[in-house]
Amino acid sequence: MTAIALAAPKRIILRSPGYWKSTFQRLARDKVAMTALGVIAALFLCAIFAPLIAPADPNAASMIRRLRPIGTPNYPLGSDELGRDMLSRLIYGARLSLIIGVTPVPIAFVIGSAIGILAGYAGGLFNTIIMRTVDVFYAFPSVLLAVALSGALGSGLTNTLVSLTVVFIPQIARIAESVTTQVRQLDYVEAARASGAPAYRIILEQVLGNVLAPIFVFATSLISVSMILASGLSFLGLGVRPPDAEWGLMLNTLRTAIYANPLVAILPGVMIFITSISFNLLSDGLRSAMDVKS
Amino acid sequence: MTETLSFLIDERDRGGPAQPLLSVKGLVKRFPVKSINPFAKKRHVSAVDGIDFEVLKGETLGVVGESGCGKSTTARLLMKLMPQDEGELLFDGEEIGVALSVKEYRRNVQMVFQDSYASLNPRLTIEQAISFGPRMHGEADGKALSDAHDLLERVGLDPGRFAGRYPHELSGGQRQRINIARALAFKPRLVILDEAVSALDKSVGAQVLNLLLDLKRDLGLTYIFISHDLNVVQFMAQRVMVMYLGKVVEIGDCREVFAHPKHPYSSALLSSMPRVDPRNRTQRPPLSGDPPNPIDPPSGCRFHPRCFKAEGVCSTTSPELFALDGDHRAACLANIPGSGHSAASGNGVAA
């Protein structure tokens, strides 16, 4: 024991880079994921600085300049069915589209992970009750559930966010539950239990670090789904109300112009496609960056 | 003599050297068998079926037996990682869960798992893994970390090189040393070693065994050493317990049991040990067949379908542990006088 007392002076400890740090280093080397991240960052910057970037007022209508083609002077991306500048509307549309597309996922990530991890760690009857309740929601196709909830709650930004969050909670909870159930049986959790630690500390310090990565990857892949669902709700008139600029809603109002000026009419759809595929590629990059055995 | 005296100066000792450190009485664990038919009668596997034994202060108790005989279930029951169905555990004379809280008990008893990789959290550094338990018991972070560094030194690893590393960067032997350090973080009195060196190659395993012997001597530890490797048990243990299908079939002094096994299962197990001397080859054929299905254990003595001494009485009467001489006890009808077995004394046939 004296040797231990003598060894007390300061030691220089070599530290390995942590898991998240090395994950992000690997991600930074992934060109596709980084390009996707760049596109997403650009979209967010456009949304934030829309008043500075947009060349015209997105709601200024002009009945004599309707449905101008792409490349018309003063209308670089043409004009819509009410003669509003498409470029400005697309830039402003990024604001609402990103809010309703992205926000539900982190909220559902927190709530769904909490439900799933608790159910998975507790196991037994508690798990059965929670997970069967979750399954009731999971049984509906997500589009149907989102439409039904939005329809019941009424249109509007908050209601759209709530209904999309409710759609994603069961999906995330199921992933969280299955990952936690696997981790719970591992020896290191048994060893932590054998140390007499309370369950909540074991969950926070031993389980969470090992289940969060796969849940996180799944959640990022849901952002693209969320974007499409949100636009779908707006398209159906259940989301944002006109005249606010939102890509899904713009797609709906321009639908009548699909024969007259197809290139302009599909522009909001192109934006939705670019955004959702960027989130998907970033999620894929994240998955492979995390997948390294460590 | 320091080995036997070290526990005497342990201020936590209560009952004195004669009192067993751990007494196990009638321990039973059944697992339900899942059935497709919900109306079928509920069936159980008795993984541990009423075992009694004692662990003496300062000794190493070896536990041997085939896979599936209940060794690891016993370890997990002793560690209170799963609730037992029946039976009681007394730690230094105090019943666990009654006189002694489970939390307090766990400070005194720790376990080293077989799989050195699965038993370390891949997301925690070595120092975090070792200091986790003490921090959970209210120790300050700084103190717990510097204690963890001291423990690393104690198990022969340089804290400067290893404390900040992750488990996947280390070898199996290094990881097992870390598991030992983690088990020692509480300064336990009893350490359960569940196949602690089985997954390591021989030379690394031998180093870990020597480390375990050093730690036992220096810290006054008591070990329960579970292994299927009889040579290792012979090297480590003072007493040995042989298990078969959830029951203890023989228990006693290690040298005595290895030299003169009284239960046919023990002799079969021992004769399966590879011999070093070519002139002293295994003579008796080792056991044939697999252990019976524990859902439907054989009637009477559980070993009788595979036993070369089996007689009619063995399939009807279940033998209890019977004291042969001193500490050596075996559960075989052939050794119990008046049992009806022809080899047993006092029933008029063999005498």
XYZ file of C-alpha atoms in Angstrom:
645
model
C 0.000 0.000 0.000
C 2.975 2.335 0.543
C 3.840 2.054 -3.126
C 0.427 3.420 -3.951
C 0.891 6.374 -1.625
C 4.263 7.197 -3.194
C 2.896 6.971 -6.705
C 0.438 9.779 -6.008
C 2.294 12.673 -7.760
C 0.951 13.933 -11.071
C 1.000 11.547 -13.962
C 1.034 12.313 -17.637
C -1.826 10.367 -19.156
C -1.896 9.587 -22.863
C -5.424 9.966 -24.139
C -6.957 8.413 -27.224
C -9.367 10.538 -29.228
C -12.944 9.943 -28.127
C -15.522 8.113 -30.179
C -17.427 11.180 -31.368
C -14.262 13.041 -32.205
C -12.921 10.219 -34.368
C -16.362 9.742 -35.940
C -16.421 13.368 -37.048
C -12.852 13.115 -38.289
C -13.899 10.175 -40.484
C -17.002 12.044 -41.602
C -14.892 15.062 -42.541
C -12.948 12.836 -44.958
C -16.162 11.661 -46.681
C -16.468 13.872 -49.781
C -20.101 12.990 -50.557
C -21.255 13.650 -47.006
C -19.319 16.891 -46.874
C -20.892 18.056 -50.161
C -24.327 17.216 -48.765
C -23.472 19.095 -45.585
C -22.394 22.081 -47.708
C -25.715 22.058 -49.593
C -27.639 21.865 -46.327
C -25.592 24.672 -44.812
C -26.210 26.796 -47.920
C -29.962 26.148 -47.681
C -29.987 27.138 -44.026
C -28.008 30.310 -44.790
C -30.472 31.177 -47.562
C -33.353 30.666 -45.143
C -31.789 32.769 -42.404
C -30.667 35.619 -44.650
C -33.637 35.450 -47.049
C -34.477 39.206 -46.810
C -30.889 40.073 -47.782
C -30.562 37.561 -50.606
C -33.979 37.573 -52.234
C -34.045 40.025 -55.201
C -37.765 40.836 -54.847
C -40.669 40.698 -52.401
C -41.904 37.086 -52.453
C -45.527 38.203 -52.092
C -45.539 41.009 -54.658
C -47.977 39.782 -57.309
C -48.230 41.112 -60.830
C -51.174 39.987 -62.931
C -49.524 40.990 -66.188
C -46.306 39.011 -65.582
C -47.700 35.583 -64.742
C -45.866 32.365 -65.491
C -42.819 33.917 -67.074
C -40.257 31.303 -68.197
C -36.872 30.855 -66.595
C -34.399 33.538 -67.649
C -36.837 36.425 -68.075
C -35.206 39.771 -67.095
C -35.894 40.534 -63.409
C -37.288 36.982 -63.054
C -34.183 34.738 -63.175
C -36.279 31.663 -62.315
C -39.491 32.864 -63.874
C -42.695 33.842 -62.093
C -45.559 31.857 -60.618
C -49.260 31.804 -61.425
C -49.761 35.146 -59.611
C -46.707 36.773 -61.181
C -44.542 36.522 -58.054
C -40.792 36.129 -58.440
C -39.982 32.398 -58.190
C -36.401 32.855 -56.999
C -37.508 35.030 -54.078
C -40.310 32.657 -53.207
C -37.982 29.653 -53.278
C -35.523 31.458 -50.994
C -38.229 32.498 -48.564
C -39.862 29.087 -48.905
C -36.725 27.501 -47.479
C -37.587 29.087 -44.127
C -40.919 27.359 -43.542
C -39.975 24.199 -45.397
C -36.866 23.675 -43.282
C -38.675 24.547 -40.040
C -41.505 22.081 -40.555
C -39.270 19.518 -42.219
C -36.424 19.479 -39.715
C -37.892 20.470 -36.324
C -40.076 17.383 -35.736
C -37.082 15.060 -35.981
C -34.994 16.346 -33.022
C -38.105 16.589 -30.851
C -39.136 13.050 -31.789
C -35.503 11.951 -31.297
C -35.505 13.113 -27.675
C -38.958 11.787 -26.789
C -38.691 8.562 -28.814
C -35.208 7.733 -27.479
C -36.343 8.321 -23.903
C -39.353 6.024 -24.341
C -37.382 3.345 -26.173
C -34.358 3.333 -23.870
C -36.497 3.182 -20.719
C -38.641 0.384 -22.144
C -35.582 -1.509 -23.375
C -33.670 -1.181 -20.127
C -36.644 -2.039 -17.906
C -37.743 -5.033 -19.976
C -40.544 -7.327 -18.866
C -44.128 -6.159 -18.461
C -43.237 -2.438 -18.564
C -41.558 -2.965 -21.933
C -44.557 -4.911 -23.260
C -47.073 -2.235 -22.254
C -45.022 0.653 -23.674
C -43.975 -1.060 -26.879
C -47.431 -2.437 -27.737
C -48.847 1.074 -27.279
C -46.139 2.389 -29.590
C -46.986 -0.375 -32.075
C -50.571 0.899 -32.344
C -49.211 4.147 -33.792
C -46.579 2.332 -35.794
C -49.224 0.174 -37.492
C -50.509 3.126 -39.552
C -48.570 4.177 -42.644
C -46.784 7.406 -41.712
C -48.416 9.466 -44.475
C -51.872 8.328 -43.406
C -51.146 9.020 -39.738
C -49.724 12.477 -40.506
C -52.737 13.365 -42.667
C -55.186 12.046 -40.072
C -53.524 13.917 -37.211
C -53.183 17.143 -39.182
C -56.771 16.833 -40.316
C -57.936 16.369 -36.738
C -55.778 19.183 -35.351
C -56.468 21.578 -38.221
C -54.010 23.368 -40.479
C -51.253 25.649 -39.257
C -47.562 25.528 -38.503
C -47.751 24.265 -34.895
C -50.262 21.547 -35.705
C -48.123 20.316 -38.585
C -45.093 20.146 -36.287
C -47.079 18.266 -33.632
C -48.516 15.734 -36.051
C -45.140 15.043 -37.698
C -43.489 14.645 -34.289
C -46.139 12.135 -33.250
C -45.568 10.221 -36.489
C -41.821 9.873 -35.846
C -41.840 9.100 -32.103
C -42.923 5.429 -32.499
C -40.363 4.784 -35.241
C -37.497 6.161 -33.161
C -38.770 4.480 -29.997
C -38.725 1.082 -31.698
C -35.124 1.467 -32.849
C -34.094 2.751 -29.408
C -35.844 -0.142 -27.694
C -34.240 -2.827 -29.833
C -30.722 -1.376 -29.492
C -31.114 -0.946 -25.723
C -32.415 -4.480 -25.297
C -29.247 -5.779 -26.959
C -26.914 -3.572 -24.927
C -28.662 -4.322 -21.635
C -27.608 -7.987 -21.744
C -23.925 -7.262 -22.293
C -21.421 -8.021 -19.569
C -20.393 -4.427 -19.000
C -23.947 -3.488 -18.050
C -24.013 -6.504 -15.724
C -20.711 -5.325 -14.253
C -22.166 -1.854 -13.763
C -25.174 -3.377 -12.019
C -22.827 -5.445 -9.887
C -21.198 -2.188 -8.768
C -24.495 -1.283 -7.139
C -25.034 1.838 -9.282
C -28.618 3.143 -9.500
C -30.407 2.353 -12.770
C -30.577 5.947 -13.991
C -26.803 6.394 -13.649
C -26.214 3.128 -15.543
C -28.521 4.322 -18.324
C -26.876 7.751 -18.502
C -23.242 6.689 -18.221
C -23.056 3.144 -19.580
C -26.009 2.572 -21.909
C -26.589 5.963 -23.533
C -23.156 6.255 -25.168
C -23.648 2.895 -26.841
C -27.217 3.266 -28.090
C -27.225 6.914 -29.142
C -25.156 6.454 -32.322
C -27.524 4.046 -34.148
C -30.610 6.002 -33.022
C -28.970 9.219 -34.199
C -28.232 7.766 -37.624
C -31.810 6.571 -37.966
C -33.152 9.974 -36.899
C -31.038 11.829 -39.470
C -32.427 9.547 -42.166
C -35.925 10.591 -41.043
C -35.268 14.261 -41.862
C -35.681 13.599 -45.586
C -38.904 11.690 -44.933
C -40.065 14.548 -42.756
C -39.330 17.102 -45.485
C -41.438 15.135 -47.951
C -44.272 14.524 -45.483
C -44.322 18.202 -44.507
C -44.509 19.287 -48.136
C -47.165 16.664 -48.682
C -49.262 18.106 -45.876
C -48.850 21.616 -47.259
C -49.702 20.341 -50.734
C -52.934 18.907 -49.323
C -53.678 22.241 -47.637
C -53.143 20.812 -44.157
C -49.889 22.608 -43.457
C -48.971 26.194 -44.183
C -51.706 28.504 -45.476
C -51.281 30.680 -48.598
C -49.858 33.164 -49.371
C -46.879 32.106 -47.239
C -44.091 30.693 -49.346
C -43.487 26.991 -48.659
C -42.213 24.492 -51.219
C -44.989 21.942 -50.801
C -47.660 24.592 -50.987
C -45.986 26.203 -54.019
C -45.978 22.849 -55.741
C -49.713 22.643 -55.159
C -50.565 26.106 -56.432
C -48.330 25.696 -59.472
C -49.782 22.316 -60.343
C -52.278 23.882 -62.783
C -49.378 25.442 -64.675
C -47.629 22.103 -65.249
C -48.586 22.140 -68.983
C -48.179 25.867 -69.521
C -44.749 26.235 -67.943
C -43.447 22.867 -66.642
C -39.901 24.017 -65.883
C -41.106 26.675 -63.451
C -43.811 24.441 -61.974
C -41.378 21.734 -60.903
C -38.881 24.084 -59.229
C -40.279 23.663 -55.665
C -40.176 19.910 -56.214
C -36.537 20.164 -57.263
C -35.770 22.050 -54.049
C -37.523 19.403 -51.934
C -35.593 16.721 -53.799
C -32.220 18.434 -53.321
C -32.830 19.041 -49.624
C -34.053 15.570 -48.833
C -31.335 13.810 -50.814
C -28.699 15.973 -49.088
C -29.987 14.925 -45.682
C -30.040 11.315 -46.855
C -26.452 11.405 -48.106
C -25.290 13.068 -44.883
C -27.072 10.387 -42.890
C -25.412 7.658 -44.975
C -22.001 9.239 -44.419
C -22.682 9.423 -40.707
C -23.681 5.774 -40.663
C -20.469 4.602 -42.271
C -18.376 6.957 -40.123
C -19.947 5.479 -36.993
C -19.859 1.901 -38.173
C -16.145 1.428 -37.548
C -15.567 -1.155 -34.856
C -14.492 0.775 -31.800
C 1.487 -17.336 6.902
C 0.569 -13.846 5.760
C -1.881 -15.476 3.446
C -3.929 -16.931 6.254
C -3.413 -14.075 8.671
C -4.258 -11.164 6.407
C -7.999 -11.401 7.018
C -7.436 -11.243 10.761
C -6.332 -7.633 10.531
C -9.266 -6.739 8.265
C -11.394 -4.396 10.371
C -14.466 -5.435 8.378
C -14.218 -8.988 9.688
C -17.002 -9.869 12.052
C -17.310 -13.555 12.776
C -13.613 -14.428 13.116
C -11.636 -16.853 10.982
C -13.855 -19.841 11.741
C -16.980 -18.252 10.321
C -17.360 -18.828 6.560
C -17.128 -15.660 4.495
C -20.071 -16.760 2.383
C -22.638 -19.437 3.197
C -24.991 -20.619 0.505
C -28.041 -22.578 1.640
C -30.511 -24.314 -0.643
C -29.931 -21.994 -3.608
C -32.405 -22.635 -6.445
C -32.829 -20.869 -9.780
C -35.380 -21.958 -12.370
C -35.798 -20.409 -15.795
C -39.201 -20.671 -17.500
C -39.152 -22.474 -20.842
C -41.015 -20.537 -23.523
C -43.734 -22.600 -25.147
C -45.738 -21.872 -28.306
C -48.856 -23.379 -26.809
C -50.191 -20.947 -24.172
C -52.229 -23.706 -22.511
C -49.322 -26.068 -22.091
C -48.112 -26.708 -18.585
C -45.397 -24.208 -17.659
C -42.025 -25.924 -17.736
C -38.788 -24.861 -16.139
C -35.098 -25.455 -16.470
C -33.539 -25.810 -13.060
C -30.184 -24.219 -13.749
C -29.258 -24.355 -10.088
C -31.196 -26.925 -8.127
C -30.680 -26.583 -4.409
C -26.993 -26.169 -3.741
C -25.304 -25.654 -0.367
C -21.697 -24.686 0.139
C -19.469 -22.421 2.125
C -16.576 -20.209 1.138
C -14.004 -19.972 3.922
C -12.115 -16.801 4.707
C -8.912 -16.425 2.751
C -9.342 -19.534 0.612
C -9.818 -20.071 -3.085
C -12.805 -22.258 -3.843
C -12.596 -23.821 -7.271
C -15.843 -24.615 -9.075
C -15.662 -27.124 -11.918
C -18.138 -28.872 -14.185
C -19.215 -29.261 -17.798
C -20.788 -26.415 -19.773
C -24.375 -25.897 -18.705
C -23.963 -27.357 -15.227
C -24.935 -24.067 -13.565
C -21.520 -22.618 -12.745
C -22.153 -19.219 -14.291
C -25.733 -19.053 -13.041
C -24.388 -19.675 -9.550
C -21.904 -16.823 -10.021
C -24.643 -14.460 -11.144
C -26.855 -15.504 -8.243
C -24.017 -14.895 -5.796
C -23.485 -11.490 -7.388
C -27.223 -10.746 -6.978
C -27.476 -10.029 -10.697
C -30.631 -12.115 -10.831
C -33.053 -13.007 -8.048
C -32.882 -16.537 -6.686
C -36.089 -18.559 -6.464
C -35.195 -20.182 -3.187
C -32.362 -20.256 -0.734
C -30.384 -17.774 1.287
C -26.948 -16.207 1.198
C -25.086 -15.282 4.368
C -22.097 -12.981 4.067
C -19.875 -13.195 7.150
C -22.881 -14.377 9.124
C -25.298 -11.708 7.915
C -28.164 -12.498 5.600
C -28.012 -10.459 2.410
C -31.053 -8.277 1.855
C -31.954 -8.561 5.564
C -29.073 -7.690 7.897
C -26.776 -6.572 5.085
C -28.088 -4.416 2.230
C -27.452 -5.579 -1.334
C -25.617 -2.315 -2.033
C -23.286 -2.840 0.924
C -22.849 -6.507 -0.056
C -21.721 -5.484 -3.526
C -18.924 -3.390 -2.080
C -17.629 -6.594 -0.509
C -18.155 -8.968 -3.400
C -17.101 -8.283 -6.970
C -16.894 -10.343 -10.117
C -14.566 -10.731 -13.104
C -16.342 -11.909 -16.236
C -15.087 -14.365 -18.811
C -15.397 -12.218 -21.910
C -12.856 -9.462 -21.350
C -14.116 -7.521 -24.353
C -17.870 -7.605 -23.660
C -17.329 -6.737 -20.020
C -15.757 -3.373 -20.835
C -17.872 -0.546 -22.182
C -16.467 0.375 -25.626
C -17.336 4.048 -25.123
C -15.544 4.508 -21.797
C -11.838 4.983 -21.303
C -10.077 2.593 -18.965
C -9.941 5.116 -16.113
C -13.646 5.891 -16.534
C -14.487 2.184 -16.472
C -12.517 1.528 -13.291
C -13.700 4.647 -11.462
C -17.383 4.141 -12.359
C -18.246 1.989 -9.331
C -16.579 4.159 -6.659
C -18.123 7.293 -8.179
C -21.537 5.652 -7.964
C -20.883 5.134 -4.283
C -20.299 8.838 -3.789
C -16.552 9.164 -4.228
C -15.323 12.457 -5.723
C -14.331 12.265 -9.401
C -10.699 13.280 -8.849
C -10.154 10.784 -6.041
C -11.844 7.987 -8.000
C -9.634 8.681 -11.014
C -6.367 8.773 -9.073
C -7.426 5.559 -7.293
C -8.078 4.049 -10.727
C -4.530 4.972 -11.782
C -3.135 3.333 -8.651
C -5.165 0.205 -9.369
C -3.817 0.083 -12.915
C -0.316 0.122 -11.510
C -1.349 -2.589 -9.047
C -2.421 -4.918 -11.881
C 0.797 -4.261 -13.783
C -0.318 -1.695 -16.350
C 1.315 1.726 -16.711
C -1.416 4.303 -15.981
C 0.250 6.847 -18.253
C -0.057 4.516 -21.211
C -3.387 2.865 -20.467
C -5.673 5.103 -18.387
C -6.837 7.233 -21.316
C -7.251 4.369 -23.775
C -10.366 2.605 -25.011
C -10.839 -1.168 -24.575
C -10.522 -1.979 -28.299
C -6.952 -0.653 -28.265
C -5.834 -3.283 -25.741
C -5.060 -6.994 -25.897
C -7.136 -9.667 -24.179
C -4.719 -10.064 -21.292
C -4.553 -6.316 -20.733
C -8.337 -6.074 -20.795
C -8.654 -8.872 -18.260
C -6.188 -7.048 -15.979
C -8.450 -4.002 -16.274
C -11.477 -6.095 -15.352
C -9.576 -7.259 -12.292
C -8.675 -3.660 -11.431
C -12.325 -2.672 -11.755
C -13.393 -5.504 -9.466
C -10.774 -4.366 -6.920
C -11.903 -0.724 -7.013
C -14.220 -1.363 -4.055
C -11.542 -3.142 -2.030
C -13.781 -6.226 -1.949
C -13.250 -9.185 0.358
C -14.556 -11.799 -2.069
C -13.906 -11.864 -5.811
C -15.818 -14.214 -8.084
C -13.697 -15.169 -11.099
C -16.011 -16.612 -13.737
C -13.740 -18.326 -16.286
C -11.415 -15.354 -15.862
C -8.526 -16.824 -17.825
C -10.339 -19.296 -20.100
C -10.434 -16.942 -23.076
C -6.747 -16.058 -22.817
C -3.923 -18.010 -24.359
C -1.860 -20.081 -21.977
C 1.116 -17.794 -21.405
C -1.013 -14.670 -20.889
C -3.421 -16.691 -18.744
C -0.537 -17.833 -16.566
C 0.581 -14.240 -16.005
C -2.954 -13.264 -15.004
C -3.130 -16.251 -12.619
C 0.117 -15.176 -10.960
C -1.235 -11.649 -10.683
C -4.364 -13.042 -9.014
C -2.242 -14.983 -6.517
C -0.183 -11.859 -5.717
C -3.304 -9.763 -5.222
C -4.843 -12.409 -2.994
C -1.764 -12.461 -0.789
C -1.334 -8.680 -0.640
C -4.969 -7.683 -0.219
C -6.204 -10.656 1.822
C -8.791 -11.648 -0.771
C -10.994 -14.710 -0.980
C -11.704 -16.140 -4.426
C -14.408 -18.230 -5.983
C -12.623 -19.540 -9.041
C -14.967 -20.915 -11.684
C -13.343 -22.781 -14.545
C -13.650 -25.774 -16.800
C -9.862 -26.056 -16.875
C -8.958 -28.554 -14.153
C -5.228 -27.844 -14.299
C -5.853 -24.188 -13.575
C -8.204 -25.015 -10.705
C -5.613 -27.377 -9.245
C -3.061 -24.576 -9.409
C -5.301 -21.949 -7.824
C -7.714 -23.598 -5.405
C -7.451 -24.922 -1.866
C -10.885 -26.508 -2.023
C -12.864 -27.588 -5.047
C -16.557 -28.029 -5.763
C -17.752 -30.257 -8.611
C -21.118 -29.421 -10.164
C -23.309 -31.547 -12.403
C -26.684 -30.439 -13.822
C -27.316 -27.764 -11.215
C -26.250 -29.830 -8.225
C -23.076 -30.101 -6.185
C -21.858 -33.698 -6.523
C -18.601 -33.403 -4.644
C -16.834 -30.818 -2.524
C -13.644 -30.972 -0.520
C -9.969 -30.255 -0.232
C -8.535 -29.785 -3.706
C -5.642 -32.267 -3.339
C -7.963 -34.840 -1.757
C -10.633 -34.564 -4.453
C -8.074 -34.624 -7.273
C -6.232 -37.599 -5.778
C -9.215 -39.624 -4.557
C -12.429 -38.540 -6.238
C -15.402 -40.185 -4.546
C -18.098 -39.364 -7.054
C -18.013 -41.233 -10.399
C -18.627 -37.942 -12.227
C -15.603 -36.350 -10.568
C -13.420 -39.316 -11.496
C -14.666 -39.191 -15.079
C -14.008 -35.455 -15.218
C -10.528 -35.904 -13.781
C -9.669 -38.742 -16.120
C -10.498 -36.444 -19.027
C -7.572 -34.236 -17.957
C -4.714 -34.565 -20.420
C -1.683 -36.191 -18.812
C 1.791 -34.791 -19.228
C 3.514 -38.124 -18.606
C 3.147 -40.522 -21.601
C 3.682 -43.581 -19.384
C 0.730 -42.514 -17.278
C -1.914 -42.301 -19.980
C -5.611 -42.023 -19.302
C -6.787 -45.564 -18.561
C -10.473 -45.296 -17.814
C -12.611 -44.137 -20.744
C -13.803 -40.568 -20.209
C -17.498 -39.742 -20.156
C -19.556 -40.524 -23.193
C -22.661 -38.709 -24.338
C -23.981 -35.267 -23.553
C -25.443 -34.117 -20.257
C -29.179 -34.888 -20.096
C -31.773 -32.211 -20.840
C -32.155 -30.119 -17.667
C -35.859 -29.535 -18.434
C -36.409 -33.238 -17.783
C -33.599 -34.303 -15.493
C -33.240 -38.037 -14.914
C -35.041 -39.413 -11.874
C -33.057 -40.281 -8.784
C -29.379 -39.505 -9.128
C -29.033 -37.143 -12.073
C -25.827 -38.786 -13.177
C -27.084 -42.392 -13.338
C -27.670 -42.615 -17.142
C -23.955 -41.931 -17.733
C -22.548 -43.593 -14.629
C -20.523 -46.820 -14.712
C -21.528 -47.598 -11.122
C -25.267 -47.122 -11.708
C -27.664 -49.677 -10.227
C -31.437 -49.898 -9.936
C -31.526 -47.852 -6.759
C -29.761 -44.936 -8.460
C -32.741 -44.230 -10.716
C -35.117 -43.966 -7.763
C -33.162 -42.348 -4.924
C -31.580 -38.929 -5.152
C -28.408 -38.805 -3.052
C -27.567 -35.918 -0.740
C -24.049 -34.704 -0.015
C -22.559 -37.133 2.485
C -19.489 -36.428 4.622
C -16.845 -39.054 3.920
C -13.871 -37.907 5.916
C -13.613 -34.473 7.449
C -14.333 -31.820 4.867
C -14.674 -34.145 1.889
C -18.287 -34.714 0.887
C -19.823 -36.451 -2.131
C -23.347 -37.137 -3.343
C -23.161 -40.747 -4.524
C -25.237 -43.640 -3.234
C -22.242 -45.953 -3.541
C -20.618 -44.043 -0.700
C -23.653 -43.689 1.554
C -24.020 -46.569 4.014
C -27.417 -48.206 3.948
C -28.422 -46.571 0.671
C -29.185 -49.895 -1.030
C -26.305 -49.586 -3.509
C -24.220 -52.773 -3.652
C -20.958 -50.860 -3.211
C -22.192 -49.061 -0.118
C -21.424 -50.446 3.279
C -24.060 -51.467 5.830
C -26.707 -52.944 3.556
C -25.630 -56.539 3.798
C -24.853 -57.061 0.115
C -21.370 -55.718 -0.332
C -20.266 -55.959 3.274
